[in-house]
């Protein structure tokens, strides 16, 4: 079967897409404005990618549209207090699923063909009280969905894949750390203690209802897998296999901000192709073939609408 992949190149490490917070603007108003800007921008880019598929790759069974890590984040320096930090995270939790659903609903399968969106990540923080005091746990998660799938309420079904390990660069200025925690200075006067490993599990909200699993068969006979930055280097091949509906992935997506492909790594034997969308620097997108678990050749991509890298592949 043939599928198309579109990787949107975008710098994200310093939240380059974001506009500054306006004087007197609440943190909630600021975040909502930025999420709306991103949603509108991505919708236009999806239009461009779909036009190429319809014109040049009519035999494609699905377009996978892929965003980088931290795509939805605003600068951490925009927060002025711990209270604003919590409000920022709450707003992201509430609104980003609406943004991704809106993107999918904007391109009905009946008129635009099959579209799957792997919507990059948003890193959020949840305050936790424990016997040793207060710390923050990270939920840095990717939302994904397909315009050909609905949940039990008739809305676009979404699945969530969380990052397991927290990098020392994920939240800006890293002051220090120990075996279990990082200490980040998000803004002047806002320093937080962050657990360096997340306990979040994958989730799906589909026609079958809510489940703690990542439903990864967006295209029949073509299961995918997700690697979120540091997890690619640290998590073993079988460490999280019970979080997928089908572990025999054929396409792997490395969604990152500062993590390159490892040509020496033993990937899953079932993999045929791997894709990287990295927000470090100016952003980097690439596609490679995988044979017997090893990365072999780099695939040429076609640049569309300035910053979309597209490839059309035949998946066995």
mmCIF file of C-alpha atoms in Angstrom:
data_model
loop_
_atom_site.group_PDB
_atom_site.id
_atom_site.type_symbol
_atom_site.label_atom_id
_atom_site.label_comp_id
_atom_site.label_asym_id
_atom_site.label_seq_id
_atom_site.Cartn_x
_atom_site.Cartn_y
_atom_site.Cartn_z
ATOM 1 C CA UNK A 1 0.000 0.000 0.000
ATOM 2 C CA UNK A 2 1.078 3.597 -0.596
ATOM 3 C CA UNK A 3 0.954 6.317 2.041
ATOM 4 C CA UNK A 4 2.231 9.884 2.086
ATOM 5 C CA UNK A 5 4.068 11.611 4.929
ATOM 6 C CA UNK A 6 4.328 15.392 5.388
ATOM 7 C CA UNK A 7 6.760 16.728 8.007
ATOM 8 C CA UNK A 8 6.298 20.375 8.983
ATOM 9 C CA UNK A 9 9.654 22.005 9.691
ATOM 10 C CA UNK A 10 9.383 24.469 12.581
ATOM 11 C CA UNK A 11 11.861 25.692 15.183
ATOM 12 C CA UNK A 12 10.391 25.024 18.641
ATOM 13 C CA UNK A 13 13.168 24.883 21.242
ATOM 14 C CA UNK A 14 12.826 28.594 22.065
ATOM 15 C CA UNK A 15 9.143 28.694 21.103
ATOM 16 C CA UNK A 16 10.071 30.619 17.942
ATOM 17 C CA UNK A 17 6.524 30.575 16.571
ATOM 18 C CA UNK A 18 5.150 32.485 19.561
ATOM 19 C CA UNK A 19 4.391 36.189 19.651
ATOM 20 C CA UNK A 20 5.248 38.058 22.872
ATOM 21 C CA UNK A 21 2.664 38.247 25.613
ATOM 22 C CA UNK A 22 0.939 41.624 25.480
ATOM 23 C CA UNK A 23 1.080 43.988 28.479
ATOM 24 C CA UNK A 24 -1.888 43.359 30.761
ATOM 25 C CA UNK A 25 -2.831 40.160 28.950
ATOM 26 C CA UNK A 26 -3.736 37.253 31.241
ATOM 27 C CA UNK A 27 -1.762 34.058 30.833
ATOM 28 C CA UNK A 28 -4.947 32.233 29.810
ATOM 29 C CA UNK A 29 -5.745 34.802 27.104
ATOM 30 C CA UNK A 30 -2.163 34.584 25.876
ATOM 31 C CA UNK A 31 -2.130 30.788 25.637
ATOM 32 C CA UNK A 32 -5.526 30.672 23.924
ATOM 33 C CA UNK A 33 -4.378 33.228 21.357
ATOM 34 C CA UNK A 34 -1.231 31.258 20.598
ATOM 35 C CA UNK A 35 -3.069 27.946 20.289
ATOM 36 C CA UNK A 36 -5.528 29.547 17.855
ATOM 37 C CA UNK A 37 -2.655 30.945 15.758
ATOM 38 C CA UNK A 38 -1.060 27.528 15.556
ATOM 39 C CA UNK A 39 -4.310 25.808 14.633
ATOM 40 C CA UNK A 40 -4.958 28.228 11.774
ATOM 41 C CA UNK A 41 -1.374 27.915 10.559
ATOM 42 C CA UNK A 42 -1.399 24.114 10.580
ATOM 43 C CA UNK A 43 -4.761 24.025 8.769
ATOM 44 C CA UNK A 44 -3.249 26.020 5.886
ATOM 45 C CA UNK A 45 -0.217 23.748 5.768
ATOM 46 C CA UNK A 46 -2.414 20.625 5.718
ATOM 47 C CA UNK A 47 -4.297 22.127 2.758
ATOM 48 C CA UNK A 48 -1.003 22.497 0.881
ATOM 49 C CA UNK A 49 0.055 18.924 1.636
ATOM 50 C CA UNK A 50 -3.319 17.466 0.662
ATOM 51 C CA UNK A 51 -3.205 19.339 -2.647
ATOM 52 C CA UNK A 52 0.084 17.623 -3.488
ATOM 53 C CA UNK A 53 -1.303 14.217 -2.535
ATOM 54 C CA UNK A 54 -4.398 14.683 -4.693
ATOM 55 C CA UNK A 55 -2.369 15.932 -7.653
ATOM 56 C CA UNK A 56 0.713 13.706 -7.563
ATOM 57 C CA UNK A 57 -0.036 10.735 -5.280
ATOM 58 C CA UNK A 58 -3.639 9.809 -5.951
ATOM 59 C CA UNK A 59 -2.979 6.193 -4.957
ATOM 60 C CA UNK A 60 -2.026 7.210 -1.411
ATOM 61 C CA UNK A 61 -4.243 5.556 1.206
ATOM 62 C CA UNK A 62 -3.464 8.167 3.860
ATOM 63 C CA UNK A 63 -1.558 11.374 4.479
ATOM 64 C CA UNK A 64 0.327 11.468 7.787
ATOM 65 C CA UNK A 65 0.878 15.115 8.753
ATOM 66 C CA UNK A 66 3.551 15.448 11.447
ATOM 67 C CA UNK A 67 4.551 18.293 13.805
ATOM 68 C CA UNK A 68 7.676 18.538 16.019
ATOM 69 C CA UNK A 69 8.109 18.337 19.785
ATOM 70 C CA UNK A 70 6.993 21.404 21.801
ATOM 71 C CA UNK A 71 4.990 22.737 18.840
ATOM 72 C CA UNK A 72 2.136 23.930 21.099
ATOM 73 C CA UNK A 73 4.262 25.428 23.870
ATOM 74 C CA UNK A 74 4.590 29.132 24.584
ATOM 75 C CA UNK A 75 7.815 30.432 26.170
ATOM 76 C CA UNK A 76 8.163 29.429 29.820
ATOM 77 C CA UNK A 77 9.522 32.913 30.468
ATOM 78 C CA UNK A 78 6.000 34.234 29.816
ATOM 79 C CA UNK A 79 4.843 33.047 33.249
ATOM 80 C CA UNK A 80 5.226 35.417 36.182
ATOM 81 C CA UNK A 81 4.323 33.067 39.050
ATOM 82 C CA UNK A 82 3.623 29.465 40.007
ATOM 83 C CA UNK A 83 -0.093 30.265 39.802
ATOM 84 C CA UNK A 84 0.304 31.346 36.175
ATOM 85 C CA UNK A 85 2.318 28.220 35.462
ATOM 86 C CA UNK A 86 -0.548 26.036 36.663
ATOM 87 C CA UNK A 87 -3.078 28.106 34.703
ATOM 88 C CA UNK A 88 -0.951 27.719 31.571
ATOM 89 C CA UNK A 89 -0.833 23.925 31.903
ATOM 90 C CA UNK A 90 -4.571 23.680 32.662
ATOM 91 C CA UNK A 91 -5.411 25.740 29.590
ATOM 92 C CA UNK A 92 -3.225 23.586 27.356
ATOM 93 C CA UNK A 93 -4.853 20.412 28.714
ATOM 94 C CA UNK A 94 -8.307 21.780 28.006
ATOM 95 C CA UNK A 95 -7.744 23.402 24.638
ATOM 96 C CA UNK A 96 -5.186 21.449 22.605
ATOM 97 C CA UNK A 97 -7.479 18.453 22.167
ATOM 98 C CA UNK A 98 -10.066 20.891 20.800
ATOM 99 C CA UNK A 99 -7.462 22.307 18.399
ATOM 100 C CA UNK A 100 -6.497 18.877 17.047
ATOM 101 C CA UNK A 101 -10.138 17.825 16.745
ATOM 102 C CA UNK A 102 -10.859 21.034 14.831
ATOM 103 C CA UNK A 103 -8.038 20.263 12.396
ATOM 104 C CA UNK A 104 -9.409 16.787 11.713
ATOM 105 C CA UNK A 105 -13.004 18.003 11.411
ATOM 106 C CA UNK A 106 -11.893 20.675 8.926
ATOM 107 C CA UNK A 107 -10.876 18.002 6.417
ATOM 108 C CA UNK A 108 -13.684 15.414 6.120
ATOM 109 C CA UNK A 109 -12.553 12.093 4.720
ATOM 110 C CA UNK A 110 -15.400 12.180 2.163
ATOM 111 C CA UNK A 111 -13.959 15.240 0.412
ATOM 112 C CA UNK A 112 -10.278 15.304 1.366
ATOM 113 C CA UNK A 113 -9.324 11.657 1.683
ATOM 114 C CA UNK A 114 -7.781 9.914 4.656
ATOM 115 C CA UNK A 115 -5.762 12.220 6.927
ATOM 116 C CA UNK A 116 -3.897 11.322 10.119
ATOM 117 C CA UNK A 117 -2.386 14.121 12.200
ATOM 118 C CA UNK A 118 0.502 13.492 14.595
ATOM 119 C CA UNK A 119 0.261 16.857 16.293
ATOM 120 C CA UNK A 120 3.696 17.238 17.869
ATOM 121 C CA UNK A 121 3.801 17.703 21.629
ATOM 122 C CA UNK A 122 2.927 20.087 24.402
ATOM 123 C CA UNK A 123 4.926 19.879 27.621
ATOM 124 C CA UNK A 124 2.799 20.587 30.689
ATOM 125 C CA UNK A 125 3.440 20.495 34.425
ATOM 126 C CA UNK A 126 1.289 19.143 37.248
ATOM 127 C CA UNK A 127 2.006 20.054 40.877
ATOM 128 C CA UNK A 128 2.265 17.057 43.201
ATOM 129 C CA UNK A 129 2.312 16.943 46.991
ATOM 130 C CA UNK A 130 4.272 14.111 48.591
ATOM 131 C CA UNK A 131 5.833 13.202 51.920
ATOM 132 C CA UNK A 132 9.060 14.864 50.777
ATOM 133 C CA UNK A 133 7.383 18.127 49.777
ATOM 134 C CA UNK A 134 6.065 19.635 46.558
ATOM 135 C CA UNK A 135 7.362 18.859 43.078
ATOM 136 C CA UNK A 136 6.119 18.935 39.512
ATOM 137 C CA UNK A 137 5.495 15.989 37.224
ATOM 138 C CA UNK A 138 5.775 16.423 33.487
ATOM 139 C CA UNK A 139 3.131 15.402 30.986
ATOM 140 C CA UNK A 140 4.834 16.012 27.637
ATOM 141 C CA UNK A 141 2.399 14.379 25.269
ATOM 142 C CA UNK A 142 1.567 13.924 21.611
ATOM 143 C CA UNK A 143 -2.040 13.917 20.451
ATOM 144 C CA UNK A 144 -2.913 12.108 17.239
ATOM 145 C CA UNK A 145 -6.060 11.337 15.342
ATOM 146 C CA UNK A 146 -7.617 10.448 12.016
ATOM 147 C CA UNK A 147 -10.471 12.036 10.096
ATOM 148 C CA UNK A 148 -11.710 8.502 9.357
ATOM 149 C CA UNK A 149 -12.267 7.578 13.001
ATOM 150 C CA UNK A 150 -14.782 8.835 15.558
ATOM 151 C CA UNK A 151 -15.277 8.219 19.250
ATOM 152 C CA UNK A 152 -18.426 7.004 20.980
ATOM 153 C CA UNK A 153 -19.810 10.576 20.988
ATOM 154 C CA UNK A 154 -19.411 10.991 17.238
ATOM 155 C CA UNK A 155 -16.425 13.347 17.521
ATOM 156 C CA UNK A 156 -12.960 12.812 16.068
ATOM 157 C CA UNK A 157 -11.252 10.103 18.080
ATOM 158 C CA UNK A 158 -7.924 11.075 19.621
ATOM 159 C CA UNK A 159 -5.059 9.076 21.045
ATOM 160 C CA UNK A 160 -2.301 10.312 23.347
ATOM 161 C CA UNK A 161 1.329 9.195 23.638
ATOM 162 C CA UNK A 162 3.293 10.625 26.605
ATOM 163 C CA UNK A 163 7.037 11.061 26.834
ATOM 164 C CA UNK A 164 8.558 8.938 29.584
ATOM 165 C CA UNK A 165 11.895 10.643 30.326
ATOM 166 C CA UNK A 166 12.462 14.352 30.973
ATOM 167 C CA UNK A 167 15.580 15.891 29.467
ATOM 168 C CA UNK A 168 17.691 18.465 31.261
ATOM 169 C CA UNK A 169 16.928 20.961 28.466
ATOM 170 C CA UNK A 170 13.150 20.456 28.279
ATOM 171 C CA UNK A 171 12.229 23.449 30.458
ATOM 172 C CA UNK A 172 14.913 25.973 29.719
ATOM 173 C CA UNK A 173 17.493 26.993 32.313
ATOM 174 C CA UNK A 174 18.506 23.865 34.257
ATOM 175 C CA UNK A 175 19.948 24.982 37.597
ATOM 176 C CA UNK A 176 20.948 21.570 38.940
ATOM 177 C CA UNK A 177 19.644 18.059 39.428
ATOM 178 C CA UNK A 178 20.009 14.736 41.192
ATOM 179 C CA UNK A 179 19.133 11.130 40.423
ATOM 180 C CA UNK A 180 15.379 11.781 40.530
ATOM 181 C CA UNK A 181 14.749 15.464 39.884
ATOM 182 C CA UNK A 182 15.685 18.451 37.743
ATOM 183 C CA UNK A 183 15.549 22.038 38.989
ATOM 184 C CA UNK A 184 14.507 24.505 36.285
ATOM 185 C CA UNK A 185 14.364 28.286 36.387
ATOM 186 C CA UNK A 186 11.433 28.983 34.071
ATOM 187 C CA UNK A 187 11.474 32.740 34.577
ATOM 188 C CA UNK A 188 12.885 35.215 37.043
ATOM 189 C CA UNK A 189 11.615 34.174 40.475
ATOM 190 C CA UNK A 190 10.014 30.953 39.191
ATOM 191 C CA UNK A 191 12.232 27.936 39.917
ATOM 192 C CA UNK A 192 10.612 24.500 40.132
ATOM 193 C CA UNK A 193 11.562 20.953 41.113
ATOM 194 C CA UNK A 194 10.648 18.493 38.344
ATOM 195 C CA UNK A 195 10.624 14.689 38.489
ATOM 196 C CA UNK A 196 12.850 13.384 35.697
ATOM 197 C CA UNK A 197 10.656 10.409 34.785
ATOM 198 C CA UNK A 198 6.954 10.570 34.004
ATOM 199 C CA UNK A 199 4.438 7.953 35.062
ATOM 200 C CA UNK A 200 1.861 8.922 32.399
ATOM 201 C CA UNK A 201 0.451 6.156 30.215
ATOM 202 C CA UNK A 202 -0.881 6.188 26.672
ATOM 203 C CA UNK A 203 -4.601 6.866 26.221
ATOM 204 C CA UNK A 204 -7.206 6.395 23.500
ATOM 205 C CA UNK A 205 -10.712 7.786 23.195
ATOM 206 C CA UNK A 206 -12.252 5.933 20.254
ATOM 207 C CA UNK A 207 -15.508 4.255 19.237
ATOM 208 C CA UNK A 208 -14.569 1.466 21.656
ATOM 209 C CA UNK A 209 -14.494 3.997 24.505
ATOM 210 C CA UNK A 210 -11.667 5.221 26.723
ATOM 211 C CA UNK A 211 -8.646 2.913 27.156
ATOM 212 C CA UNK A 212 -5.133 3.292 28.533
ATOM 213 C CA UNK A 213 -3.514 2.239 25.276
ATOM 214 C CA UNK A 214 -2.310 3.930 22.081
ATOM 215 C CA UNK A 215 -4.472 2.776 19.176
ATOM 216 C CA UNK A 216 -1.822 2.896 16.463
ATOM 217 C CA UNK A 217 -3.578 1.431 13.425
ATOM 218 C CA UNK A 218 -4.583 4.670 11.681
ATOM 219 C CA UNK A 219 -4.207 2.749 8.413
ATOM 220 C CA UNK A 220 -5.179 -0.903 8.235
ATOM 221 C CA UNK A 221 -2.139 -3.211 8.099
ATOM 222 C CA UNK A 222 0.178 -0.271 8.799
ATOM 223 C CA UNK A 223 0.706 0.196 12.567
ATOM 224 C CA UNK A 224 2.917 3.090 13.629
ATOM 225 C CA UNK A 225 5.048 3.855 16.670
ATOM 226 C CA UNK A 226 6.142 7.083 18.341
ATOM 227 C CA UNK A 227 9.463 8.059 19.916
ATOM 228 C CA UNK A 228 9.474 11.338 21.814
ATOM 229 C CA UNK A 229 13.016 12.737 21.842
ATOM 230 C CA UNK A 230 15.047 11.313 24.774
ATOM 231 C CA UNK A 231 12.853 8.203 24.902
ATOM 232 C CA UNK A 232 14.342 7.166 21.554
ATOM 233 C CA UNK A 233 17.758 6.778 23.210
ATOM 234 C CA UNK A 234 16.678 5.551 26.656
ATOM 235 C CA UNK A 235 13.541 3.401 26.342
ATOM 236 C CA UNK A 236 14.162 -0.201 25.267
ATOM 237 C CA UNK A 237 12.361 -1.634 22.235
ATOM 238 C CA UNK A 238 9.991 -3.727 24.331
ATOM 239 C CA UNK A 239 9.712 -1.503 27.415
ATOM 240 C CA UNK A 240 6.383 0.050 26.356
ATOM 241 C CA UNK A 241 5.010 -2.518 23.926
ATOM 242 C CA UNK A 242 1.927 -3.128 26.086
ATOM 243 C CA UNK A 243 0.880 0.504 25.498
ATOM 244 C CA UNK A 244 0.253 -0.157 21.778
ATOM 245 C CA UNK A 245 -2.629 -2.067 20.219
ATOM 246 C CA UNK A 246 -0.166 -3.525 17.686
ATOM 247 C CA UNK A 247 3.524 -3.696 18.559
ATOM 248 C CA UNK A 248 4.645 -4.723 15.052
ATOM 249 C CA UNK A 249 5.132 -1.156 13.855
ATOM 250 C CA UNK A 250 5.942 -0.503 10.203
ATOM 251 C CA UNK A 251 6.420 3.276 10.456
ATOM 252 C CA UNK A 252 8.225 4.987 13.337
ATOM 253 C CA UNK A 253 8.056 8.713 14.040
ATOM 254 C CA UNK A 254 10.816 10.395 16.058
ATOM 255 C CA UNK A 255 9.220 13.610 17.349
ATOM 256 C CA UNK A 256 12.018 15.552 18.966
ATOM 257 C CA UNK A 257 13.883 18.695 19.848
ATOM 258 C CA UNK A 258 17.551 17.770 19.798
ATOM 259 C CA UNK A 259 17.652 14.009 19.050
ATOM 260 C CA UNK A 260 19.187 12.568 15.895
ATOM 261 C CA UNK A 261 18.653 9.159 14.346
ATOM 262 C CA UNK A 262 21.044 6.523 15.669
ATOM 263 C CA UNK A 263 22.379 4.498 12.741
ATOM 264 C CA UNK A 264 23.808 1.927 15.179
ATOM 265 C CA UNK A 265 20.551 1.388 17.066
ATOM 266 C CA UNK A 266 18.690 -1.904 16.721
ATOM 267 C CA UNK A 267 15.141 -0.834 15.883
ATOM 268 C CA UNK A 268 12.116 -3.100 15.694
ATOM 269 C CA UNK A 269 12.489 -5.836 13.087
ATOM 270 C CA UNK A 270 9.047 -4.983 11.716
ATOM 271 C CA UNK A 271 9.982 -1.382 10.845
ATOM 272 C CA UNK A 272 10.195 -0.400 7.184
ATOM 273 C CA UNK A 273 10.495 3.383 7.412
ATOM 274 C CA UNK A 274 11.338 5.979 10.058
ATOM 275 C CA UNK A 275 10.716 9.716 10.086
ATOM 276 C CA UNK A 276 12.220 12.492 12.187
ATOM 277 C CA UNK A 277 10.735 15.903 12.901
ATOM 278 C CA UNK A 278 13.032 17.878 15.196
ATOM 279 C CA UNK A 279 12.443 21.432 16.449
ATOM 280 C CA UNK A 280 16.033 22.211 17.463
ATOM 281 C CA UNK A 281 17.775 25.082 15.653
ATOM 282 C CA UNK A 282 15.905 25.944 12.461
ATOM 283 C CA UNK A 283 14.145 22.577 12.582
ATOM 284 C CA UNK A 284 15.114 19.366 10.805
ATOM 285 C CA UNK A 285 13.019 16.791 8.945
ATOM 286 C CA UNK A 286 14.198 13.525 7.425
ATOM 287 C CA UNK A 287 12.967 10.150 6.244
ATOM 288 C CA UNK A 288 14.913 6.868 6.146
ATOM 289 C CA UNK A 289 14.403 3.236 5.247
ATOM 290 C CA UNK A 290 14.818 0.519 7.883
ATOM 291 C CA UNK A 291 15.850 -3.045 7.031
ATOM 292 C CA UNK A 292 16.154 -5.800 9.631
ATOM 293 C CA UNK A 293 15.921 -3.197 12.369
ATOM 294 C CA UNK A 294 18.740 -1.044 11.015
ATOM 295 C CA UNK A 295 18.529 2.361 9.343
ATOM 296 C CA UNK A 296 19.832 2.027 5.803
ATOM 297 C CA UNK A 297 19.161 4.775 3.275
ATOM 298 C CA UNK A 298 17.999 8.365 3.558
ATOM 299 C CA UNK A 299 14.944 9.054 1.434
ATOM 300 C CA UNK A 300 14.696 12.196 -0.693
ATOM 301 C CA UNK A 301 11.811 14.462 0.261
ATOM 302 C CA UNK A 302 9.964 17.079 -1.744
ATOM 303 C CA UNK A 303 9.699 20.554 -0.208
ATOM 304 C CA UNK A 304 6.211 22.035 -0.397
ATOM 305 C CA UNK A 305 4.986 25.484 0.667
ATOM 306 C CA UNK A 306 8.448 26.444 1.925
ATOM 307 C CA UNK A 307 8.658 24.246 5.040
ATOM 308 C CA UNK A 308 6.775 20.975 4.435
ATOM 309 C CA UNK A 309 8.912 17.936 3.606
ATOM 310 C CA UNK A 310 6.921 15.244 1.815
ATOM 311 C CA UNK A 311 7.583 11.667 0.814
ATOM 312 C CA UNK A 312 5.416 9.010 -0.835
ATOM 313 C CA UNK A 313 6.234 5.443 0.229
ATOM 314 C CA UNK A 314 5.162 1.886 -0.525
ATOM 315 C CA UNK A 315 4.569 -0.055 2.700
ATOM 316 C CA UNK A 316 4.550 -3.825 2.398
#
